[in-house]
Each structure stands twice: as structure tokens, then as C-alpha cells.
PDB file of C-alpha atoms in Angstrom:
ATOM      1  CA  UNK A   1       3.657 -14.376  12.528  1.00 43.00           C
ATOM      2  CA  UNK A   2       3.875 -13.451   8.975  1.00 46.00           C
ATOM      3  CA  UNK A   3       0.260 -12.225   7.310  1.00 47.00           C
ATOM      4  CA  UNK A   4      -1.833 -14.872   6.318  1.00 53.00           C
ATOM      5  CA  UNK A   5      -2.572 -14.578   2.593  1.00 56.00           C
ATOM      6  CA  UNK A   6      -4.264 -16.510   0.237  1.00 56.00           C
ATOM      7  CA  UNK A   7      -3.240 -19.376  -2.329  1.00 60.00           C
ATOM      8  CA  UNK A   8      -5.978 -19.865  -4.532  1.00 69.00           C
ATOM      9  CA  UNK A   9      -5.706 -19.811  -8.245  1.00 82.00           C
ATOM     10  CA  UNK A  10      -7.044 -16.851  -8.785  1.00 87.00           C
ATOM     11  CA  UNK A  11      -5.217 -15.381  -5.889  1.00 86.00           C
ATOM     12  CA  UNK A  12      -1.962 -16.407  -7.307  1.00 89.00           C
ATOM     13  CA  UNK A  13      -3.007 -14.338 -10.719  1.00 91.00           C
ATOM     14  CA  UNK A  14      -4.197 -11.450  -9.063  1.00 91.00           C
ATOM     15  CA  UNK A  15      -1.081 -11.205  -6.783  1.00 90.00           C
ATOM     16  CA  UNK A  16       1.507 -11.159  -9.607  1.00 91.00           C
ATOM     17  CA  UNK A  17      -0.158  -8.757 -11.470  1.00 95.00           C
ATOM     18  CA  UNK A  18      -1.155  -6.355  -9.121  1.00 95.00           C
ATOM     19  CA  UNK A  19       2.691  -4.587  -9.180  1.00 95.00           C
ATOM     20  CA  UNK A  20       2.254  -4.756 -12.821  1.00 96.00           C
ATOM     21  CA  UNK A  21      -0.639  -3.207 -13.015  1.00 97.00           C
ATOM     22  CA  UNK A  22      -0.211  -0.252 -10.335  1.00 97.00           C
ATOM     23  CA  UNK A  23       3.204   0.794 -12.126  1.00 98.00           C
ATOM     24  CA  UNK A  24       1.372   0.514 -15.494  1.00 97.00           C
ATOM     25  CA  UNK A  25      -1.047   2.985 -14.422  1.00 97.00           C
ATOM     26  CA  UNK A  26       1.983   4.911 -13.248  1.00 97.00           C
ATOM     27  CA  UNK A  27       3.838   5.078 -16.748  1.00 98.00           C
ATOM     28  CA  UNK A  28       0.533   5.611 -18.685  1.00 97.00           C
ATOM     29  CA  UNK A  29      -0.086   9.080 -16.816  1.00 97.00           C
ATOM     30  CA  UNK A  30       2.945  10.174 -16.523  1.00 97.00           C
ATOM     31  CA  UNK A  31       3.740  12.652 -18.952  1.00 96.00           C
ATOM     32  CA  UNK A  32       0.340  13.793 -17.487  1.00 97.00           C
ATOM     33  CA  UNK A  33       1.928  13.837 -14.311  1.00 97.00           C
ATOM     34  CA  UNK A  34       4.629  15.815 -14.902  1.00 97.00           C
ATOM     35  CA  UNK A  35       2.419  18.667 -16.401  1.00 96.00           C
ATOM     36  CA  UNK A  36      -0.245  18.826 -13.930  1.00 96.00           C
ATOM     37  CA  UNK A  37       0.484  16.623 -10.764  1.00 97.00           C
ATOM     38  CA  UNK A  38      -2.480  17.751  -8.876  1.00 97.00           C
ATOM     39  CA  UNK A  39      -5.063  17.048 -11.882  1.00 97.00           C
ATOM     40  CA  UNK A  40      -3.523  13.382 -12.290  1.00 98.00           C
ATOM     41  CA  UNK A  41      -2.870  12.360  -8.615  1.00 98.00           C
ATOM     42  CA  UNK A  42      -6.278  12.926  -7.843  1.00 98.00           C
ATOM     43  CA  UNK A  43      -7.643  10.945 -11.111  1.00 97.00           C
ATOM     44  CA  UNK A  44      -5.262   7.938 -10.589  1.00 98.00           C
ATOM     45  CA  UNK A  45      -5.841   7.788  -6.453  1.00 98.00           C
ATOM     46  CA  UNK A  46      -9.577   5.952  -7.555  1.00 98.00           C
ATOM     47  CA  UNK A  47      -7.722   3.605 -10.129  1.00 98.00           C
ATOM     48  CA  UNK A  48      -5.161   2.778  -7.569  1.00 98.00           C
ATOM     49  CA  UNK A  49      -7.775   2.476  -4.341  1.00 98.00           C
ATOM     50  CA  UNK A  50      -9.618   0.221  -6.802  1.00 97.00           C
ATOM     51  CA  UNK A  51      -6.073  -1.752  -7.755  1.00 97.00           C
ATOM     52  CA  UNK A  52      -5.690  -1.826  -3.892  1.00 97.00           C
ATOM     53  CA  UNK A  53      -8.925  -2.853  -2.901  1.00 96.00           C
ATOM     54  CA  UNK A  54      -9.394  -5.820  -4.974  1.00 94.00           C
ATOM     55  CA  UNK A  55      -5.836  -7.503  -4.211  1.00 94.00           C
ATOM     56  CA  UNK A  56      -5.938  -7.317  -0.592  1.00 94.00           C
ATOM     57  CA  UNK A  57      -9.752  -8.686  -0.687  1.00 91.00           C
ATOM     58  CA  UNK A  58      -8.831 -11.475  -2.891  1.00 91.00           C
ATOM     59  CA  UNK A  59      -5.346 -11.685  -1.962  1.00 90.00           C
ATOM     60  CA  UNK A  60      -5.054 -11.043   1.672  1.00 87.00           C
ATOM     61  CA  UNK A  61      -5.729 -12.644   5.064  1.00 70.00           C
ATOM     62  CA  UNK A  62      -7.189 -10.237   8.438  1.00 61.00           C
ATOM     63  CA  UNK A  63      -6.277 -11.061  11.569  1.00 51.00           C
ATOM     64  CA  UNK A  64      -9.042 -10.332  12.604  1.00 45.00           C
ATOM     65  CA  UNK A  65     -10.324 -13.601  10.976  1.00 43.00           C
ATOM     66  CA  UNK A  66      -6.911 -15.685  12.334  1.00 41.00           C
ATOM     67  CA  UNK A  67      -7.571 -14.221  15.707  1.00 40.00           C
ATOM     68  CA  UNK A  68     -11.018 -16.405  15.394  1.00 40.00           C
ATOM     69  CA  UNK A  69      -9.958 -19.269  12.940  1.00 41.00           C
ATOM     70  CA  UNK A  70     -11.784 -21.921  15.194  1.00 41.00           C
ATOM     71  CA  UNK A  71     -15.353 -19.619  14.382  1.00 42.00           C
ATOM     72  CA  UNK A  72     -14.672 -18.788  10.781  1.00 42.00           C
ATOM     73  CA  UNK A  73     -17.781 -18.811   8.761  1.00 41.00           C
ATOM     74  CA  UNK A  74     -18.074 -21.439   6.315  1.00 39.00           C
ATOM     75  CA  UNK A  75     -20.630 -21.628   3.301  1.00 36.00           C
ATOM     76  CA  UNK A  76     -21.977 -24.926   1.938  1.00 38.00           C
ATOM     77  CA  UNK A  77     -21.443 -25.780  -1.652  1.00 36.00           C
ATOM     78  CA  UNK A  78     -24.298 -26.335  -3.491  1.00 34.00           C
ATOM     79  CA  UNK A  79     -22.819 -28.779  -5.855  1.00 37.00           C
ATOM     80  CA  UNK A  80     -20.722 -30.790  -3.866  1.00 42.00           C
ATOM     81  CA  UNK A  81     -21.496 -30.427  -0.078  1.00 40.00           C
ATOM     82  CA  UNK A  82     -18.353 -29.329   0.805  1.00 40.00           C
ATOM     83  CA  UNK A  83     -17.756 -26.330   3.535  1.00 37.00           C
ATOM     84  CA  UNK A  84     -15.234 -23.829   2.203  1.00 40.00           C
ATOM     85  CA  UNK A  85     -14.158 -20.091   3.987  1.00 45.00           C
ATOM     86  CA  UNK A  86     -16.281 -17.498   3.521  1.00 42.00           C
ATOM     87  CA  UNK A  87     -15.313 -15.153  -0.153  1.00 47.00           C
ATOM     88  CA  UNK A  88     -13.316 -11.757  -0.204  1.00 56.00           C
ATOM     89  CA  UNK A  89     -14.070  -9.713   2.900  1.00 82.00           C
ATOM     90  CA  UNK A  90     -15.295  -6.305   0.904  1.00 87.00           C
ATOM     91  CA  UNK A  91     -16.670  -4.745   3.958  1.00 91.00           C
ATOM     92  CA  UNK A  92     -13.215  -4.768   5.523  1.00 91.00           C
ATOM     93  CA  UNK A  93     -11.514  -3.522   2.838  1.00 93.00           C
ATOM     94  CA  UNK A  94     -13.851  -0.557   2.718  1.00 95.00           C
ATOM     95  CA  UNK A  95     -13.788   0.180   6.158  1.00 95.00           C
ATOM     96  CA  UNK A  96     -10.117  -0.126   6.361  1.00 96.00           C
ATOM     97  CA  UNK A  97      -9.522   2.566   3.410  1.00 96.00           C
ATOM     98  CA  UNK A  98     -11.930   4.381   5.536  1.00 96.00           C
ATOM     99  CA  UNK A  99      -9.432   4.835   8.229  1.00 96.00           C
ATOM    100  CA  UNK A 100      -6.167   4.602   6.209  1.00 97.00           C
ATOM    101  CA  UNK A 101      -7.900   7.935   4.071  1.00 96.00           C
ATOM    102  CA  UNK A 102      -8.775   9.542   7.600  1.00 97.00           C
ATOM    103  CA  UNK A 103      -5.970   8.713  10.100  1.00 96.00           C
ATOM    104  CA  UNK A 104      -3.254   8.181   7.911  1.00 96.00           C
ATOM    105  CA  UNK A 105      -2.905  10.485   5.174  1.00 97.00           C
ATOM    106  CA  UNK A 106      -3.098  13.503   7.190  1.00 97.00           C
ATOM    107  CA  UNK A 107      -0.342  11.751   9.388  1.00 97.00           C
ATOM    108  CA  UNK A 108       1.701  11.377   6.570  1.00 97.00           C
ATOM    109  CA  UNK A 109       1.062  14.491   5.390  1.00 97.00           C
ATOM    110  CA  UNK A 110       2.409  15.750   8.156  1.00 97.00           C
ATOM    111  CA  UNK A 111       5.555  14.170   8.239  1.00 96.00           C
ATOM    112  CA  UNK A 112       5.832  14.909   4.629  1.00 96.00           C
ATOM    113  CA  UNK A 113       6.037  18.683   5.633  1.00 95.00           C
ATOM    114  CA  UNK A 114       8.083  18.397   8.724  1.00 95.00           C
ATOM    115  CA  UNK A 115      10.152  16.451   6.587  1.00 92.00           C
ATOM    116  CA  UNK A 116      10.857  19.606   3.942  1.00 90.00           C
ATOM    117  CA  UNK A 117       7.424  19.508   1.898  1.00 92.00           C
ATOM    118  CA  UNK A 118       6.547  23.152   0.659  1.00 88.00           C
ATOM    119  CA  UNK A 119       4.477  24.404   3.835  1.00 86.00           C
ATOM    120  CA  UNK A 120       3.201  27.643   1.943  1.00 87.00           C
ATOM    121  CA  UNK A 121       2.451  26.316  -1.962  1.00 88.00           C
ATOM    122  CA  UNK A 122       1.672  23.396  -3.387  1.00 93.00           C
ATOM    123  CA  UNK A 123      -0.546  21.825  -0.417  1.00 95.00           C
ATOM    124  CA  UNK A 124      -2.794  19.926  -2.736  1.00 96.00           C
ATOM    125  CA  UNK A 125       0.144  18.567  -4.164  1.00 97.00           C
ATOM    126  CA  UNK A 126       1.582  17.260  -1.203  1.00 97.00           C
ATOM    127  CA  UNK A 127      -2.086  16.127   0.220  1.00 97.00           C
ATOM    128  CA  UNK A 128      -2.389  14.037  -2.705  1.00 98.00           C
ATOM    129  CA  UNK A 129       1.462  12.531  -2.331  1.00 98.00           C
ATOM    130  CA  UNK A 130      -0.040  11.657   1.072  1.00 98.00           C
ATOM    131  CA  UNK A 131      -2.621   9.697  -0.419  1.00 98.00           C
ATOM    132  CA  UNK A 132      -1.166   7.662  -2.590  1.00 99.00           C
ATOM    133  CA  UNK A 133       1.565   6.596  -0.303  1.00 98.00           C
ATOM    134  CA  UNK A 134      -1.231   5.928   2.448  1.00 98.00           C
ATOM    135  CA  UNK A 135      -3.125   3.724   0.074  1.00 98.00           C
ATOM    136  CA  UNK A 136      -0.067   1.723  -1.168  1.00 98.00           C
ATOM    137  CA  UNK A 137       1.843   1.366   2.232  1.00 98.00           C
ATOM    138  CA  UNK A 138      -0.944   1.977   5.020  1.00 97.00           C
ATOM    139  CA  UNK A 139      -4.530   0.312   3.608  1.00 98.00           C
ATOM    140  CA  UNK A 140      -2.565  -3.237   3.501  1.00 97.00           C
ATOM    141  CA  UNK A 141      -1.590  -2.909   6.904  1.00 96.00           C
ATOM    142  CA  UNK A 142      -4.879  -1.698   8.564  1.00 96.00           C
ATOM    143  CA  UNK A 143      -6.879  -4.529   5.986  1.00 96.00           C
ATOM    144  CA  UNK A 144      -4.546  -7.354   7.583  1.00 93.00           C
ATOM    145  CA  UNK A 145      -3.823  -6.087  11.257  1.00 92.00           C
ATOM    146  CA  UNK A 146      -6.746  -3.453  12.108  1.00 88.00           C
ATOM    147  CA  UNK A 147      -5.811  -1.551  14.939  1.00 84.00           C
ATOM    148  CA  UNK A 148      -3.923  -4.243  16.783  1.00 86.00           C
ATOM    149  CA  UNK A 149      -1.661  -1.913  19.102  1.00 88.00           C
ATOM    150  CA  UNK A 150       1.338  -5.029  19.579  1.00 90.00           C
ATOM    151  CA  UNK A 151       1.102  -5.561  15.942  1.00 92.00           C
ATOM    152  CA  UNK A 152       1.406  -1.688  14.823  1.00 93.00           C
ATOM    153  CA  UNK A 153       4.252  -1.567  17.891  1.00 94.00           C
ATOM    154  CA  UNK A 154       6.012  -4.276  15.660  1.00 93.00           C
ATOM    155  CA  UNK A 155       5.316  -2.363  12.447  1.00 93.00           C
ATOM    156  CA  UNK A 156       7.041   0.722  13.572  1.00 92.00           C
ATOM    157  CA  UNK A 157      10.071  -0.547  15.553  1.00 92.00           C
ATOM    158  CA  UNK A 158      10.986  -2.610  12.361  1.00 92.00           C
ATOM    159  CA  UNK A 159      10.063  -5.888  14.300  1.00 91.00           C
ATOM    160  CA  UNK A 160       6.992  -7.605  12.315  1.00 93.00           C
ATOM    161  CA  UNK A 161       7.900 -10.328  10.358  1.00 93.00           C
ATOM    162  CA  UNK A 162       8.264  -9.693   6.620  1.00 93.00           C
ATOM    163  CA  UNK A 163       5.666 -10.732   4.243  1.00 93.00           C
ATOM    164  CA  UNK A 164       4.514  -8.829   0.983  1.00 93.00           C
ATOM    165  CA  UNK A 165       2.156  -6.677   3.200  1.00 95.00           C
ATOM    166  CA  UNK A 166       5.015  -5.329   5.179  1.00 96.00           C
ATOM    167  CA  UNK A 167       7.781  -5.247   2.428  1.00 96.00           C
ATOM    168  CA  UNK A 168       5.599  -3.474   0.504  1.00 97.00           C
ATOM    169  CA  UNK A 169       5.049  -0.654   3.010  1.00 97.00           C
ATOM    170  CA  UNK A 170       8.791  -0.402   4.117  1.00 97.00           C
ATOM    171  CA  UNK A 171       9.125  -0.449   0.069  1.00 97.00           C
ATOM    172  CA  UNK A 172       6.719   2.699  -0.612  1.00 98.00           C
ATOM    173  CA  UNK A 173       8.805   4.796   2.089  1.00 97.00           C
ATOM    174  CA  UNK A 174      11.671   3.888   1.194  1.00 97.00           C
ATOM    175  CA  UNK A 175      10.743   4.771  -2.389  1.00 98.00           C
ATOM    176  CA  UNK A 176       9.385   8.049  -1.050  1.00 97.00           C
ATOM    177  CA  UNK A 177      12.797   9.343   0.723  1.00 97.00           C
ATOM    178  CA  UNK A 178      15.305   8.065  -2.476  1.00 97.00           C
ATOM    179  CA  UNK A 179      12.723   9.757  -4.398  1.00 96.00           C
ATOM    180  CA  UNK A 180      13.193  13.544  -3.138  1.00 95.00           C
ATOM    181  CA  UNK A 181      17.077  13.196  -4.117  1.00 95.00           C
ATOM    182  CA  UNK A 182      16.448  14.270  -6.950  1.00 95.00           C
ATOM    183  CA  UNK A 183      14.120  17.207  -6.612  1.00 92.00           C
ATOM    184  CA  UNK A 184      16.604  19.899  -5.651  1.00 90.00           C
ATOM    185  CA  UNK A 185      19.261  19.112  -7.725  1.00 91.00           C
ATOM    186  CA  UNK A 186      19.940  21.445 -10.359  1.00 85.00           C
ATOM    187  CA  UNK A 187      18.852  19.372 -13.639  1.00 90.00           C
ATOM    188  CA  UNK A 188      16.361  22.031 -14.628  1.00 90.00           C
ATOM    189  CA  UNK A 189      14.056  18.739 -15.866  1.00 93.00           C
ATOM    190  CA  UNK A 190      10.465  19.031 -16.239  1.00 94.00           C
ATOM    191  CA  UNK A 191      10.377  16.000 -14.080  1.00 95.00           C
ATOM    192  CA  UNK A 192      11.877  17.304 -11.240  1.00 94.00           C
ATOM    193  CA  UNK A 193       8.378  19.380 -10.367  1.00 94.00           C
ATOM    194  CA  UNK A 194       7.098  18.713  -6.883  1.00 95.00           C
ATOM    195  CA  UNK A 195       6.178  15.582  -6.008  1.00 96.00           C
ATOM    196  CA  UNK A 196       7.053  13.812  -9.027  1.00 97.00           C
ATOM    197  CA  UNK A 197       9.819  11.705  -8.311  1.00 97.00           C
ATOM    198  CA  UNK A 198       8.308  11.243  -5.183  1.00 98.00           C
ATOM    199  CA  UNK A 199       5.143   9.661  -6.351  1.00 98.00           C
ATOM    200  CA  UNK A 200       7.247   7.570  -8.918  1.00 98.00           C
ATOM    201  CA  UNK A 201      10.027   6.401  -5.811  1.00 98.00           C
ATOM    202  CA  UNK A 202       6.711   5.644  -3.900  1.00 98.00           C
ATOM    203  CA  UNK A 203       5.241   3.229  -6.592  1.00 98.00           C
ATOM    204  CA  UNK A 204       8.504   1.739  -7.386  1.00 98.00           C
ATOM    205  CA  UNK A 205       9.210   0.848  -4.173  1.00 98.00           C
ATOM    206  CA  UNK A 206       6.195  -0.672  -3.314  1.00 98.00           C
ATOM    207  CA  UNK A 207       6.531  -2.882  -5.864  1.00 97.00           C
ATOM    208  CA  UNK A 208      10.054  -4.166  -5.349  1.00 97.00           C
ATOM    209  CA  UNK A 209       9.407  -3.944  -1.511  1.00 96.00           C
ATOM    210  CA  UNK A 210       6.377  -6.412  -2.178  1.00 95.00           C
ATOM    211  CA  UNK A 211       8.546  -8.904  -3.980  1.00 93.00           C
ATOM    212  CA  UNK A 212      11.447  -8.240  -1.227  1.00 93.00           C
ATOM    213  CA  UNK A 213       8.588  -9.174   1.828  1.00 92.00           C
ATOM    214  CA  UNK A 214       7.858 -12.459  -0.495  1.00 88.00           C
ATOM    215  CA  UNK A 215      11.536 -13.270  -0.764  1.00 91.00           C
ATOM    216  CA  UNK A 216      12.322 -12.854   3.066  1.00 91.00           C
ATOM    217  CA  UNK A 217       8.978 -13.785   4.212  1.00 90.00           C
ATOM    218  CA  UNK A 218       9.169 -14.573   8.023  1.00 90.00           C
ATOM    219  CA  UNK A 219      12.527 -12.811   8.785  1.00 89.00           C
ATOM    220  CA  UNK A 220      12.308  -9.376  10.901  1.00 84.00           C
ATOM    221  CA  UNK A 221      13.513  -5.995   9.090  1.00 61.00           C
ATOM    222  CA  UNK A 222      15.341  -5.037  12.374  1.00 54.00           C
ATOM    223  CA  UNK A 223      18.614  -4.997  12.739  1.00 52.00           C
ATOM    224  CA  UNK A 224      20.314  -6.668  15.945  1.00 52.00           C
TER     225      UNK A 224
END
């Protein structure tokens, strides 16, 4: 089943601009970036937690509340007597950045390394490149599916069905690998520093792998 997301006005607006927004951020640090990745990866994670945070609250369904749709809370209106689903779960979206910050960055961050990383400089570079991609890619997932072990079983063997949740994680890695092609090649550019192009494939491809999972909604990643 694809995530369950939400169509409200202000839902809609927040959803299109959210992309917008994150790669905004992006291209306003980053000649900042490529002089000191450390010093701006670690100022922009809060703007792009906050970015994160406030989409998926306003933005996205949890299972956890589809699992129980016959006991959802409802709140009476005041004005017009009307029941109506309960606002933007906050304390979800906190806890769930809790465990994408504890569980998954150092995960990635290991794979990162296995994967080439520097293993003897640079470590708070790559920690950081770990965050970021852990925000963008994990903290949807955990805020719609929790800890769900069939779900995150689907997630890995490329068998959950798309939606902008998903896209947009399979986007961010993708992003990631194309964006270590160019680090070794022998452009001498200022750009090329460690993890640069990384961070920049990681953004980019969250964004178009967000508007991919919206595209294909429903249809499986896997190939048969």
C-alpha cells in the first residue's frame, strides 16, 4: 500500500515547495560549502531537519495511525460541530528523527566508508554526509512506517510501493553514488573537495526521486 499522505490545502502548498526550498538552501550555501564543508553541513543539517520536520508532519500519513484508522482521534469543531482528524503529529516526527539521527546515520556512515569514504581524515566530513542523507532519505521512512519489520523488508528488497516517501529515499542514494563520480577525477575544481558533490547528488536526487515516487505512485521499484 502506497503511504498515506495528506490532501489538504495547505498540504498541497507545503508539499510542492518543500523540494524547492531544501535545494534553495542548498545553492545559497554553497560556495560556503565548497570552502568549509564541515562548518556548513553542520549549520544547514538544523535548517534542513526543520524543512523535514514540518513537511512530513503536515504532509505525511503514519501507519501507525492507518494501522488504527477505525480509533483515530477526532476533535470537535467549535464552530461548526463537525469531527475532523486529529492536527500534525509533532511528537512523531520528533521521535522519529530521534531514531533516524541514532540508528541510521551511523549505519550510513558506515557504508559510506566501506563504500571508499576517507577512513583516516575527514571523519566529520563524512559524519555529517551521513546526516544529511539520513534526514532526507531515512526520517520519511521511520515518520510513515516506524519500525514495521515487513514494511522495512519491502523497503530494502526494492518491493514497497512507490510514493514520494519512497522515491524520495531511492532518489537521495541514488544521488549519493552518481555523486562520487566526480570526486576522483582529475578536474583539479574546488568543487570536487570531499563530500561535495556528494551532498549536492544527495539533495538533487531527493528531489527528483520525490517527484518520480508521485509520478509512479503505487508501482514497485523491483525489477521482475
Amino acid at each position: 500500500m502506497a503511504n498515506m499522505v495528506e490532501r489538504t490545502g495547505i498540504a498541497e502548498t507545503i508539499r510542492h515547495a518543500h523540494p524547492i526550498i531544501l535545494l534553495g538552501a542548498l545553492y545559497a550555501t554553497f560556495t560556503y560549502l565548497v570552502n568549509d564543508p564541515p562548518a556548513v553541513l553542520l549549520k544547514l543539517l538544523p535548517v534542513t531537519i526543520g524543512i523535514q520536520i514540518i513537511h512530513a508532519s503536515t504532509c505525511l500519513g503514519s501507519s501507525r495511525v492507518a494501522v488504527a484508522s477505525g480509533n483515530k482521534k477526532k476533535v470537535k469543531s467549535a464552530s461548526k460541530g463537525k469531527t475532523e482528524d486529529a492536527g500534525p503529529n509533532i511528537m512523531t516526527a520528533f521521535l522519529s528523527l530521534f531514531l533516524t539521527l541514532l540508528i541510521g546515520t551511523p549505519a550510513i556512515f558506515i557504508v559510506i566508508v566501506l563504500l571508499g569514504a576517507p577512513i583516516t581524515a575527514d571523519l566529520s566530513h563524512t559524519a555529517l554526509c551521513a546526516a544529511h542523507l539520513s534526514v532526507l532519505a531515512g526520517f520519511p521512512l521511520v515518520y510513515s512506517y516506524h519500525v514495521q519489520g515487513s514494511k522495512w523488508r519491502d523497503i530494502i528488497s526494492l518491493n514497497l510501493p512507490m510514493d514520494e516517501v519512497y522515491g524520495g529515499a531511492l532518489g537521495a542514494c541514488l544521488g549519493a553514488w552518481f555523486g562520487a563520480i566526480p570526486i576522483p577525477l582529475d578536474w583539479d575544481r574546488d568543487w570536487q573537495r570531499w563530500p561535495v558533490t556528494i551532498v549536492v547528488g544527495i539533495y538533487a536526487g531527493y528531489a527528483v526521486g520525490r517527484l518520480g515516487g508521485l509520478a509512479f505512485i503505487g508501482k514497485t521499484a523491483r525489477f521482475n
